[in-house]
mmCIF file with all atom_site columns, C-alpha atoms in Angstrom:
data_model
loop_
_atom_site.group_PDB
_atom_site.id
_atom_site.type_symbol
_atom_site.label_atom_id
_atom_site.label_alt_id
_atom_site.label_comp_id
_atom_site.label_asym_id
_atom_site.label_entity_id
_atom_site.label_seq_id
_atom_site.pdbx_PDB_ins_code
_atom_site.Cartn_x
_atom_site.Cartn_y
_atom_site.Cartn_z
_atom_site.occupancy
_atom_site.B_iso_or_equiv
_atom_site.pdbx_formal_charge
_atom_site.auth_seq_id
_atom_site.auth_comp_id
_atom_site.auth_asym_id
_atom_site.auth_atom_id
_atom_site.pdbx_PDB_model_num
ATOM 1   C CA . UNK A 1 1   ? 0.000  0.000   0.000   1.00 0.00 ? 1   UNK A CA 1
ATOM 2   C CA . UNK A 1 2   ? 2.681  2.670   0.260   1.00 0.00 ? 2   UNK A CA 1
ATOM 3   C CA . UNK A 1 3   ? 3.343  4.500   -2.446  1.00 0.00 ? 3   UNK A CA 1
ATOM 4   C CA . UNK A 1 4   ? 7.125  3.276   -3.306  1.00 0.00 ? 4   UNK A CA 1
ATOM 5   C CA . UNK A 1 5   ? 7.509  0.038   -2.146  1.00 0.00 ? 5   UNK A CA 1
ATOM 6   C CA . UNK A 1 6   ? 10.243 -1.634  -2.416  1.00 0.00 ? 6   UNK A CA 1
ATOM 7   C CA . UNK A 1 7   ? 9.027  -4.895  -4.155  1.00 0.00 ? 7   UNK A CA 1
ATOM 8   C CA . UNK A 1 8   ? 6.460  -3.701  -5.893  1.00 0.00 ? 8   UNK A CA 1
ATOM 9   C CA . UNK A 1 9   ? 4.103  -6.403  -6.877  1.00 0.00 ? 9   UNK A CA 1
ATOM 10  C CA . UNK A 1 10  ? 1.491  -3.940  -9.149  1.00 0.00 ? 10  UNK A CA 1
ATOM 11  C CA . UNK A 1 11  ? 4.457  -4.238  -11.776 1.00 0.00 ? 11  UNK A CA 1
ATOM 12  C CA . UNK A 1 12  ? 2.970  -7.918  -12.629 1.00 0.00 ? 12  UNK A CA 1
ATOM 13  C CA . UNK A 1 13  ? 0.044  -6.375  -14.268 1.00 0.00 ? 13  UNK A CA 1
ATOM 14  C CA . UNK A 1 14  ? 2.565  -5.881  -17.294 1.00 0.00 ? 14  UNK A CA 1
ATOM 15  C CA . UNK A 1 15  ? 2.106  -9.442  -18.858 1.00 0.00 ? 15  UNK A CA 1
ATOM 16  C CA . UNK A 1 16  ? 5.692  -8.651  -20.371 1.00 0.00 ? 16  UNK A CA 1
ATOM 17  C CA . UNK A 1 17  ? 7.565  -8.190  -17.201 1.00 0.00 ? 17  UNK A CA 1
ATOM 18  C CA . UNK A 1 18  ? 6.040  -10.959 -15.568 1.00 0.00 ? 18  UNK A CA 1
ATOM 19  C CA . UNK A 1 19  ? 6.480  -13.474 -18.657 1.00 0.00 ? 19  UNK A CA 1
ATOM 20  C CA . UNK A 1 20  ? 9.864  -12.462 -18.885 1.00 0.00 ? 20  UNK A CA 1
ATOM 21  C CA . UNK A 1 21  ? 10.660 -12.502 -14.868 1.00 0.00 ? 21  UNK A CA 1
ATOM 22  C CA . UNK A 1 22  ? 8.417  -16.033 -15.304 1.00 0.00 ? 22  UNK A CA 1
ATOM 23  C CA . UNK A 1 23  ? 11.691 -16.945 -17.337 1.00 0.00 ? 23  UNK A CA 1
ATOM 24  C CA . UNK A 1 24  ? 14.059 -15.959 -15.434 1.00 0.00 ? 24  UNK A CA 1
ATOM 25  C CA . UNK A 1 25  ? 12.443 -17.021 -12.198 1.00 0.00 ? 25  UNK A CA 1
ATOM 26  C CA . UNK A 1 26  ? 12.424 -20.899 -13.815 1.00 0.00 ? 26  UNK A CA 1
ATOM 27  C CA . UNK A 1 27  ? 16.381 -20.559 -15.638 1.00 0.00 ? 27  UNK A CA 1
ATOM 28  C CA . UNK A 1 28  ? 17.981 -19.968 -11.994 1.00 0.00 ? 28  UNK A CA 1
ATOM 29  C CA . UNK A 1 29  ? 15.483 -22.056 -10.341 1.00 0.00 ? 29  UNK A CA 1
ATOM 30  C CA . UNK A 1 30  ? 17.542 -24.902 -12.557 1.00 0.00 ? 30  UNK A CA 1
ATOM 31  C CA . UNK A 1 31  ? 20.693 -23.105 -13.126 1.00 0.00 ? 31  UNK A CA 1
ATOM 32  C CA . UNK A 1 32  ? 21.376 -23.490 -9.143  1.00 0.00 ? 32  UNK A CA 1
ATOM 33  C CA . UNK A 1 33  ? 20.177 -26.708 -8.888  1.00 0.00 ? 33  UNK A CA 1
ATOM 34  C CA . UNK A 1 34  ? 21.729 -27.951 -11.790 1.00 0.00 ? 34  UNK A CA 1
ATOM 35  C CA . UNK A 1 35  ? 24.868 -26.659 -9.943  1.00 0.00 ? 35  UNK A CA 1
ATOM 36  C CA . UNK A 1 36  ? 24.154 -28.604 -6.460  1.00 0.00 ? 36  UNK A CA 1
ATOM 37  C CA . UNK A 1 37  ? 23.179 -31.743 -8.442  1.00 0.00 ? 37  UNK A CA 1
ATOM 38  C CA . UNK A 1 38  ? 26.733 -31.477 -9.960  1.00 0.00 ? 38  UNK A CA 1
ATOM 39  C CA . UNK A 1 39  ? 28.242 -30.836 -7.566  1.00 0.00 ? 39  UNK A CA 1
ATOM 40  C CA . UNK A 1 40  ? 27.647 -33.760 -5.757  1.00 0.00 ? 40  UNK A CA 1
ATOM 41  C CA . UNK A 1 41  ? 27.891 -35.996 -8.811  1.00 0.00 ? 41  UNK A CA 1
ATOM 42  C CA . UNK A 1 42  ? 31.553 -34.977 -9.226  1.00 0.00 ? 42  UNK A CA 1
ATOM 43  C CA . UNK A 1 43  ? 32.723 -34.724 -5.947  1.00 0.00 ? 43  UNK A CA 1
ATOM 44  C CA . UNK A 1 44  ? 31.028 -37.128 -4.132  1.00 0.00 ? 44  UNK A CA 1
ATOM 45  C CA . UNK A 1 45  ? 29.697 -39.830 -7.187  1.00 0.00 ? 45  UNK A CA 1
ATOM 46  C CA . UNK A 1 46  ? 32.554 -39.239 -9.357  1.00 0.00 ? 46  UNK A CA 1
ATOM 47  C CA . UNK A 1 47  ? 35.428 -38.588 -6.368  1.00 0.00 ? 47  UNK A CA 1
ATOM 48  C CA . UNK A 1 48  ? 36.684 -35.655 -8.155  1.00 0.00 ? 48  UNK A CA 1
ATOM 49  C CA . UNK A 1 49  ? 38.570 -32.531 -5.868  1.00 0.00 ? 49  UNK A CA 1
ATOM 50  C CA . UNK A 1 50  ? 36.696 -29.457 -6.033  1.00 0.00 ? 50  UNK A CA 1
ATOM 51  C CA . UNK A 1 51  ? 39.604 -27.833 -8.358  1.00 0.00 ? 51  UNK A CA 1
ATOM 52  C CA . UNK A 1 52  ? 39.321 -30.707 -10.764 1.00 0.00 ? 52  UNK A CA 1
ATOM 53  C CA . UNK A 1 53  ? 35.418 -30.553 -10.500 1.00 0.00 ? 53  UNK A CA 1
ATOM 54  C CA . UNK A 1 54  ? 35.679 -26.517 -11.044 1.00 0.00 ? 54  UNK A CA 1
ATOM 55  C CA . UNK A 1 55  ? 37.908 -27.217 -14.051 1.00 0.00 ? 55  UNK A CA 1
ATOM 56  C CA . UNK A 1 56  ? 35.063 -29.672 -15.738 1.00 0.00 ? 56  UNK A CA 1
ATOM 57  C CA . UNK A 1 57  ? 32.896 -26.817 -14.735 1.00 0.00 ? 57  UNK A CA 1
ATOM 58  C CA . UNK A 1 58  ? 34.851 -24.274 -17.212 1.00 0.00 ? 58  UNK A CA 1
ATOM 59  C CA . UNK A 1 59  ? 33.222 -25.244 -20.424 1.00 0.00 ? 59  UNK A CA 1
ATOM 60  C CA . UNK A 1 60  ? 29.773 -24.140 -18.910 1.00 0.00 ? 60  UNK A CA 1
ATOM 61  C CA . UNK A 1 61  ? 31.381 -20.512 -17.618 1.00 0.00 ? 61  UNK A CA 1
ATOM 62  C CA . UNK A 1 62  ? 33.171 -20.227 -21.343 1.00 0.00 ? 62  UNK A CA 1
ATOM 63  C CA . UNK A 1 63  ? 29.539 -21.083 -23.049 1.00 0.00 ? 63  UNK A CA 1
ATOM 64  C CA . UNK A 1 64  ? 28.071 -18.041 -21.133 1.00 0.00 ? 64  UNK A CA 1
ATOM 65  C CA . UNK A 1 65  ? 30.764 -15.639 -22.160 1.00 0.00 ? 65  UNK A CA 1
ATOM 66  C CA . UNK A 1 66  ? 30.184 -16.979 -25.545 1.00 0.00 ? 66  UNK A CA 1
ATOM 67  C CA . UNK A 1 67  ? 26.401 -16.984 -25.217 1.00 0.00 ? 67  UNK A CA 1
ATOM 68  C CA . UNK A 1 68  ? 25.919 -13.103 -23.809 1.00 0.00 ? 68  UNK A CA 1
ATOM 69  C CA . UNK A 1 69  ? 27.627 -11.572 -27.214 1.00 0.00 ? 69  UNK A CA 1
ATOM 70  C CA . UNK A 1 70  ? 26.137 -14.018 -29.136 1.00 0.00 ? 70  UNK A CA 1
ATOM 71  C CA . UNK A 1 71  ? 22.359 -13.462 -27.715 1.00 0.00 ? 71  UNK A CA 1
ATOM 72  C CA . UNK A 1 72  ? 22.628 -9.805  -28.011 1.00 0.00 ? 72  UNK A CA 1
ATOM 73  C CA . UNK A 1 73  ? 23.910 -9.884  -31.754 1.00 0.00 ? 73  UNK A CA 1
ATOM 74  C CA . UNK A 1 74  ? 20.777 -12.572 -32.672 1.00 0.00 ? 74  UNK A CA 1
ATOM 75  C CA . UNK A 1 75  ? 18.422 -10.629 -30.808 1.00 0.00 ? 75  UNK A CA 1
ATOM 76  C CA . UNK A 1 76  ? 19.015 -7.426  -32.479 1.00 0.00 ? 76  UNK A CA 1
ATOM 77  C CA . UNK A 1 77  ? 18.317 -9.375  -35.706 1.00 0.00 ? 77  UNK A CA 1
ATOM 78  C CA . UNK A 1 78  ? 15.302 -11.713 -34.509 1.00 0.00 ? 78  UNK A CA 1
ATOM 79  C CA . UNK A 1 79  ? 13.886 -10.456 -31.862 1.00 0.00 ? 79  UNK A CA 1
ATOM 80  C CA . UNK A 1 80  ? 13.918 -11.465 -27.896 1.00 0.00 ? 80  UNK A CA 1
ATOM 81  C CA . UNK A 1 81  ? 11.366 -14.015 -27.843 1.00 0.00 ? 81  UNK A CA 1
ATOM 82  C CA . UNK A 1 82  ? 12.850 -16.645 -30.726 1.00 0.00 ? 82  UNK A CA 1
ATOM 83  C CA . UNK A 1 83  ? 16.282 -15.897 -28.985 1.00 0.00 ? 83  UNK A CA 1
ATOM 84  C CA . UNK A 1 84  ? 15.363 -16.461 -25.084 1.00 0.00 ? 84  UNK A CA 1
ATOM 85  C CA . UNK A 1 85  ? 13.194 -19.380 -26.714 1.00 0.00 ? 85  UNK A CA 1
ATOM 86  C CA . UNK A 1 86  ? 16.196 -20.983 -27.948 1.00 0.00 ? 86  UNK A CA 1
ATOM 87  C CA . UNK A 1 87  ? 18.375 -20.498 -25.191 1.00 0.00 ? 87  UNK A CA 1
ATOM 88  C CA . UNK A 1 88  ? 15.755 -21.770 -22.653 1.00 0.00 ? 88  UNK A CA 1
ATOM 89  C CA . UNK A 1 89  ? 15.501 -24.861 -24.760 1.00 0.00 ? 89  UNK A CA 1
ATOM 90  C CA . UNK A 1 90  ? 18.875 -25.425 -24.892 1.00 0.00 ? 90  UNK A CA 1
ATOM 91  C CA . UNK A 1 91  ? 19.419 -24.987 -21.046 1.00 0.00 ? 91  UNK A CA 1
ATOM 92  C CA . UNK A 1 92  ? 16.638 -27.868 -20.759 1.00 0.00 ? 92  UNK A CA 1
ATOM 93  C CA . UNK A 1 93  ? 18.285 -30.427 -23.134 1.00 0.00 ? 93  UNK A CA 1
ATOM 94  C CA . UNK A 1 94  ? 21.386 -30.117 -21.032 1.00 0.00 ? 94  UNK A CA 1
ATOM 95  C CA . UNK A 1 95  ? 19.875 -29.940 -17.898 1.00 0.00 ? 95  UNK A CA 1
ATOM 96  C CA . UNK A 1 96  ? 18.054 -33.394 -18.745 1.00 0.00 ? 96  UNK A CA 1
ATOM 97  C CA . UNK A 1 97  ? 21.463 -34.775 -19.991 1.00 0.00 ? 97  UNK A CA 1
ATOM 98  C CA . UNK A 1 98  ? 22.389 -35.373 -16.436 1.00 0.00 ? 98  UNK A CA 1
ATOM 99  C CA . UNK A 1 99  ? 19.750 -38.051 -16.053 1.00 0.00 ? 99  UNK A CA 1
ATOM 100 C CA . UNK A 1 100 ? 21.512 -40.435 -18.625 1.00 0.00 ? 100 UNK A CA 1
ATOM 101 C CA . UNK A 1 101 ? 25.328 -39.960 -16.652 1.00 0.00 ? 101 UNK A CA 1
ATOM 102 C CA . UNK A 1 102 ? 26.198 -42.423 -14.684 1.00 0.00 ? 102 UNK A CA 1
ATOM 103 C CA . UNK A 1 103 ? 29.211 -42.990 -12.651 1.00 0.00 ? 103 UNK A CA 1
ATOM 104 C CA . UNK A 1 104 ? 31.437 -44.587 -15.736 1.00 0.00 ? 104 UNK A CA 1
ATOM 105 C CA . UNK A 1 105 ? 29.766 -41.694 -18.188 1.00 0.00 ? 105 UNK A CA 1
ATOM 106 C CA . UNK A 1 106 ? 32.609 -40.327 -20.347 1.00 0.00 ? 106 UNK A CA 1
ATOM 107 C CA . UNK A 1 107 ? 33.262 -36.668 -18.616 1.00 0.00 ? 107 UNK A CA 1
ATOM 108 C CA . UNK A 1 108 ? 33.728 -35.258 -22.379 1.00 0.00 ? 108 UNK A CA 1
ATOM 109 C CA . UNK A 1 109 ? 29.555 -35.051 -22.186 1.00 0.00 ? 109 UNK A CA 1
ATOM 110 C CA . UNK A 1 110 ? 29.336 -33.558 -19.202 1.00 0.00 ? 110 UNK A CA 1
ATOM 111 C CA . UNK A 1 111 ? 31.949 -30.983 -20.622 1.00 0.00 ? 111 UNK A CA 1
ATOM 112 C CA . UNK A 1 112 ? 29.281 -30.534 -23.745 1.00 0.00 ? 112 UNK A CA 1
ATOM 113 C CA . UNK A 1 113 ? 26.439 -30.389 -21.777 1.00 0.00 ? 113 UNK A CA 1
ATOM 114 C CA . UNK A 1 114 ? 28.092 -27.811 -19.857 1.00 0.00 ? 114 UNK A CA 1
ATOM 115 C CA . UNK A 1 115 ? 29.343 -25.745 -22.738 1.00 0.00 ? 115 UNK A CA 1
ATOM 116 C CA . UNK A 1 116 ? 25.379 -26.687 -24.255 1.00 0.00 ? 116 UNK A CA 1
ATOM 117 C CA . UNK A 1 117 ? 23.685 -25.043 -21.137 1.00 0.00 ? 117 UNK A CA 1
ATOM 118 C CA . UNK A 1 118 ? 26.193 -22.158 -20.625 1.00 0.00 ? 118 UNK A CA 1
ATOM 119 C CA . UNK A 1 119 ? 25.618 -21.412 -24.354 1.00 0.00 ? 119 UNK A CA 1
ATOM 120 C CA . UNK A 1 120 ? 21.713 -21.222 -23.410 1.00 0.00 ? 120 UNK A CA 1
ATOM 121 C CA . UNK A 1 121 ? 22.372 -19.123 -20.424 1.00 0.00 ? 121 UNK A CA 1
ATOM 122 C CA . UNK A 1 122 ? 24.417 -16.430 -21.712 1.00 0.00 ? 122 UNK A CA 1
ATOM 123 C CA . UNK A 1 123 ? 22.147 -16.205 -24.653 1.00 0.00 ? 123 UNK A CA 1
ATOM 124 C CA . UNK A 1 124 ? 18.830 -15.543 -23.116 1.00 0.00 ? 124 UNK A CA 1
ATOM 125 C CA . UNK A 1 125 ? 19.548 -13.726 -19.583 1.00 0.00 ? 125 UNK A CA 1
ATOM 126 C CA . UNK A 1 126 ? 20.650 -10.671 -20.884 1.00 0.00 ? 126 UNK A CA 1
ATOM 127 C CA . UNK A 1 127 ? 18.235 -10.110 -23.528 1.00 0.00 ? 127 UNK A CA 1
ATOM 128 C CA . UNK A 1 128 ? 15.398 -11.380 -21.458 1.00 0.00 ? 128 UNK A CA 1
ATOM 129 C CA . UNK A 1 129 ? 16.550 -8.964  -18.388 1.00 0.00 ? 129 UNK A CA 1
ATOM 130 C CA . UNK A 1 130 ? 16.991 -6.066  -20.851 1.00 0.00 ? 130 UNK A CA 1
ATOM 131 C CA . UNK A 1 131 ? 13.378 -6.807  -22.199 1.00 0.00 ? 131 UNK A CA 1
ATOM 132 C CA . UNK A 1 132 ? 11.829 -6.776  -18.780 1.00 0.00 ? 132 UNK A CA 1
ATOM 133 C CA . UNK A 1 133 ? 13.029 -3.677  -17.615 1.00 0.00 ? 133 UNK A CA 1
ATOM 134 C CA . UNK A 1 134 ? 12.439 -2.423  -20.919 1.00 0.00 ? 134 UNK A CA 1
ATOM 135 C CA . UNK A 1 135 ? 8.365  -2.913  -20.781 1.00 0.00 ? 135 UNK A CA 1
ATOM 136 C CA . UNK A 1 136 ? 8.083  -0.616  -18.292 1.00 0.00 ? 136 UNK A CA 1
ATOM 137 C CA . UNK A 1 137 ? 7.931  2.796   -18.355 1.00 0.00 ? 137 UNK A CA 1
ATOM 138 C CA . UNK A 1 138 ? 10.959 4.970   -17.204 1.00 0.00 ? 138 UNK A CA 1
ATOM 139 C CA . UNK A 1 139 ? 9.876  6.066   -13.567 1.00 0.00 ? 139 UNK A CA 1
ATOM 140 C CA . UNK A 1 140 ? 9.236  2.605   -12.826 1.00 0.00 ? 140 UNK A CA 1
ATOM 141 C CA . UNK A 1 141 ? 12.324 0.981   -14.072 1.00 0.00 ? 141 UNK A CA 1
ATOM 142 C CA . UNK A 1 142 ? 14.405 1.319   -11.202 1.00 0.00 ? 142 UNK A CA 1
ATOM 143 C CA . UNK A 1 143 ? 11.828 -0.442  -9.160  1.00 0.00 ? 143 UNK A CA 1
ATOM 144 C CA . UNK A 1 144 ? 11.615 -2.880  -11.720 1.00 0.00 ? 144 UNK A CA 1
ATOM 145 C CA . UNK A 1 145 ? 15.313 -4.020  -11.229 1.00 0.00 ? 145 UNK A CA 1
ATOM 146 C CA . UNK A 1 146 ? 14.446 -4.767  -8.206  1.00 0.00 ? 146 UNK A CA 1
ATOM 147 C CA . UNK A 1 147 ? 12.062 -6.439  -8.011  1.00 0.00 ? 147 UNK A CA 1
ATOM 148 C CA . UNK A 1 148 ? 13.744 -8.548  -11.316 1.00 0.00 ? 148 UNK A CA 1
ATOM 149 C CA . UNK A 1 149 ? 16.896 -9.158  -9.714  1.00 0.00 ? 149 UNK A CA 1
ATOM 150 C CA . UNK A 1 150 ? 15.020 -10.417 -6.373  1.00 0.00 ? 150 UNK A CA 1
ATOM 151 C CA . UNK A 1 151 ? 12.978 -13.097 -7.929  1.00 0.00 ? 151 UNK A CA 1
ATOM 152 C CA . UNK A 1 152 ? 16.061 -13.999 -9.510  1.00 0.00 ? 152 UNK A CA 1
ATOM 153 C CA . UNK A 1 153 ? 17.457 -14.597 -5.979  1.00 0.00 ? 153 UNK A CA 1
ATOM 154 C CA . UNK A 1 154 ? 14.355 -16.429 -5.011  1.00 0.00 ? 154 UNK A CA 1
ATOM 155 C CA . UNK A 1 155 ? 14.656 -18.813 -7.896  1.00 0.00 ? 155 UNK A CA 1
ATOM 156 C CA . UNK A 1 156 ? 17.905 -19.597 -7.337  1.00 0.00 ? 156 UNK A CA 1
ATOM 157 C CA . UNK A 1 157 ? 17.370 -20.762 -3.416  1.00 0.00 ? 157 UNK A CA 1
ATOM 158 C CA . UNK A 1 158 ? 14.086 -22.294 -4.476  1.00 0.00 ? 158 UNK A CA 1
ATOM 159 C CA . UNK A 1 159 ? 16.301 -24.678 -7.211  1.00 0.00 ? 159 UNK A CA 1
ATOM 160 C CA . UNK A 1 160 ? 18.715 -25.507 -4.438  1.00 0.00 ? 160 UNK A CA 1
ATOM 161 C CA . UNK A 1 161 ? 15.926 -26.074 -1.763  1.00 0.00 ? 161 UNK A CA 1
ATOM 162 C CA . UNK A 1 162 ? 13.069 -28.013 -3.747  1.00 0.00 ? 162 UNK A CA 1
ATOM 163 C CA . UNK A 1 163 ? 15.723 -29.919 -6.238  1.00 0.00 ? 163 UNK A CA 1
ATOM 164 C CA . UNK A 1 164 ? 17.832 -30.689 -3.157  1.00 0.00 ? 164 UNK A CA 1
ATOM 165 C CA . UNK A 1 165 ? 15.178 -32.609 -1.583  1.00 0.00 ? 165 UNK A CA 1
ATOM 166 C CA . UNK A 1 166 ? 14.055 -34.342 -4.501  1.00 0.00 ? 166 UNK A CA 1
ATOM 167 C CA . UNK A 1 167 ? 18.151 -35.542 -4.511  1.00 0.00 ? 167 UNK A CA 1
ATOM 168 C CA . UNK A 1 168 ? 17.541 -36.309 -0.652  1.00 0.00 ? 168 UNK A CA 1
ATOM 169 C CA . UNK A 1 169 ? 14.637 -38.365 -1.409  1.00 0.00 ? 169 UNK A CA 1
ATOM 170 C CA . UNK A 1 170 ? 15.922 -40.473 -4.675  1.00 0.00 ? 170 UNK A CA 1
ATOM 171 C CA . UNK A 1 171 ? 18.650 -41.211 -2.283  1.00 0.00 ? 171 UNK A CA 1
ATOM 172 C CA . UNK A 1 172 ? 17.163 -42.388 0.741   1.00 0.00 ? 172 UNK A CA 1
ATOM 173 C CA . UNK A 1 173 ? 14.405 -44.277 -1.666  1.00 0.00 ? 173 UNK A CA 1
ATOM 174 C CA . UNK A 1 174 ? 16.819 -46.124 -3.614  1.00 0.00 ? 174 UNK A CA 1
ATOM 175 C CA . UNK A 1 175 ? 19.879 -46.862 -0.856  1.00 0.00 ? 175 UNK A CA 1
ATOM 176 C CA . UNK A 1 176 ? 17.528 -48.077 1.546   1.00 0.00 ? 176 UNK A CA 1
ATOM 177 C CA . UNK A 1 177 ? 17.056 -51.652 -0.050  1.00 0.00 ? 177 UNK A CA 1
ATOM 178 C CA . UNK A 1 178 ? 20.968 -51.877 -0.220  1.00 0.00 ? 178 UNK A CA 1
ATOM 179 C CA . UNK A 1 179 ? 20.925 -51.084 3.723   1.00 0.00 ? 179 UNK A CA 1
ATOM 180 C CA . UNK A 1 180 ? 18.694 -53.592 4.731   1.00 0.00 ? 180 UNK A CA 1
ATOM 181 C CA . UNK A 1 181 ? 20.915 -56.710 5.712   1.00 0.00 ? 181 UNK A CA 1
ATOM 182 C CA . UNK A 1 182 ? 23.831 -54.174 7.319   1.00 0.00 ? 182 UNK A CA 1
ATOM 183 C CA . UNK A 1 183 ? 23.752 -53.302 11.153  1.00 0.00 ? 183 UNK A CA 1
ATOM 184 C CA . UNK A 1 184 ? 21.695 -50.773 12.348  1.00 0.00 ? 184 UNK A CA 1
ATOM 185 C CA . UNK A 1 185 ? 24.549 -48.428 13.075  1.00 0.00 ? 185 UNK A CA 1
ATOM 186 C CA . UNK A 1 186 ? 25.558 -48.475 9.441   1.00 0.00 ? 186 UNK A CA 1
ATOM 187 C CA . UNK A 1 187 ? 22.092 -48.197 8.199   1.00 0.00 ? 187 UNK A CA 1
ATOM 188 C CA . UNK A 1 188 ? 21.691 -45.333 10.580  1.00 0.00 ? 188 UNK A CA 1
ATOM 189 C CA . UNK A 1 189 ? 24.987 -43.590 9.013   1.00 0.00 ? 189 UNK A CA 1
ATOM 190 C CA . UNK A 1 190 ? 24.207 -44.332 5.025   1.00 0.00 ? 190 UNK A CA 1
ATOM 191 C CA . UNK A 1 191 ? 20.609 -43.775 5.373   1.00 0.00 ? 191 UNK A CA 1
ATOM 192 C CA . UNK A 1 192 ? 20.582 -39.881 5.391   1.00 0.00 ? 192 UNK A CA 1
ATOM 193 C CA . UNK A 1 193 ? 22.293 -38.472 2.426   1.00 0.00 ? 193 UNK A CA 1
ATOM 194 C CA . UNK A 1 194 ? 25.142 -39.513 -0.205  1.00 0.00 ? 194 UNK A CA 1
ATOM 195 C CA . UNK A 1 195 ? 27.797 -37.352 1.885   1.00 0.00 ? 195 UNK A CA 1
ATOM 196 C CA . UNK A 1 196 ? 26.647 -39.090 4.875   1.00 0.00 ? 196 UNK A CA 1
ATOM 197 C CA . UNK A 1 197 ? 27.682 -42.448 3.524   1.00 0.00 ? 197 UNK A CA 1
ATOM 198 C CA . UNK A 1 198 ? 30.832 -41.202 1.649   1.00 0.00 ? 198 UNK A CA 1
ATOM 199 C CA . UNK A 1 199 ? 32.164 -39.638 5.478   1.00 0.00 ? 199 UNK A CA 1
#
């Protein structure tokens, strides 16, 4: 009710800035935890050290670098939505490459499907950001920002929090089985998460 609030939720009447904070809402909402699934695929699946696991991360931070040049060059030519589109769909066809690695999976894929969803990433944040911010009208832009870069934010602990648990719960669904014959000190210890059992 006051008259400039901080997160200012009236700004959703603008179909365009909500479809496009929609977007981004749902890329960091997987971007994040994309990046907690992996990390715990590499380090703890895979035994990697975190430098080793950051340097099979690389292709993925070089695919945005080449993606944010890239997006804004297409999108001055095509338009945001075809662009963002594209990217989005990329990000998903890496993102559901990680259900088809498995501990002896070649890391050369996961280096594509890095480089795949980085690609993705740097293509459509910028242009969808710009867009957003764009559809409103100057007075309100600042606010708009805001309120932008905080669902962000809220996406990005919402992928780590609701993907996290689904991790939590695959794991404890399909160990449990495995535990059943062990002592109950052991099933106690392997029965909570993957790190649990690795320490």
């Amino acid at each position: 009710r006051a008259a400039q609030p901080s997160f200012d939720p009236r700004l959703f009447r603008n179909a365009r800035f909500a479809a496009g904070n929609l977007a981004l809402g749902a890329l960091f909402f997987g971007v994040t935890g994309q990046m907690f699934f992996g990390t715990f695929y590499l380090q703890g699946a895979r035994g990697m050290s975190a430098w080793d696991a950051g340097l099979v991360a690389l292709p993925g931070a070089l695919g945005v670098i080449a993606g944010a040049p890239l997006g804004a060059r297409l999108t001055r030519r095509l338009g945001v939505a075809p662009v963002a589109g594209a990217g989005l769909a990329a990000v998903t066809v890496a993102f559901a490459a990680n259900l088809a690695f498995g501990l002896h999976t070649s890391l050369f894929w996961w280096c594509v499907a890095g480089g795949l969803s980085g690609l993705g990433i740097g293509a459509a944040v910028a242009p969808v950001a710009a867009a957003v911010v764009a559809a409103l009208p100057p007075e309100r832009m600042g606010a708009g920002s805001a309120v932008t870069s905080t669902i962000r934010q809220v996406g990005s602990v919402l992928g780590i929090a609701v993907l996290g648990t689904v991790l939590t719960s695959s794991y404890r669904d399909g160990v449990g089985p495995a535990l059943a014959g062990l002592p109950q000190g052991v099933q106690d210890d392997a029965s909570p998460s993957a790190e649990a059992t690795r320490d």
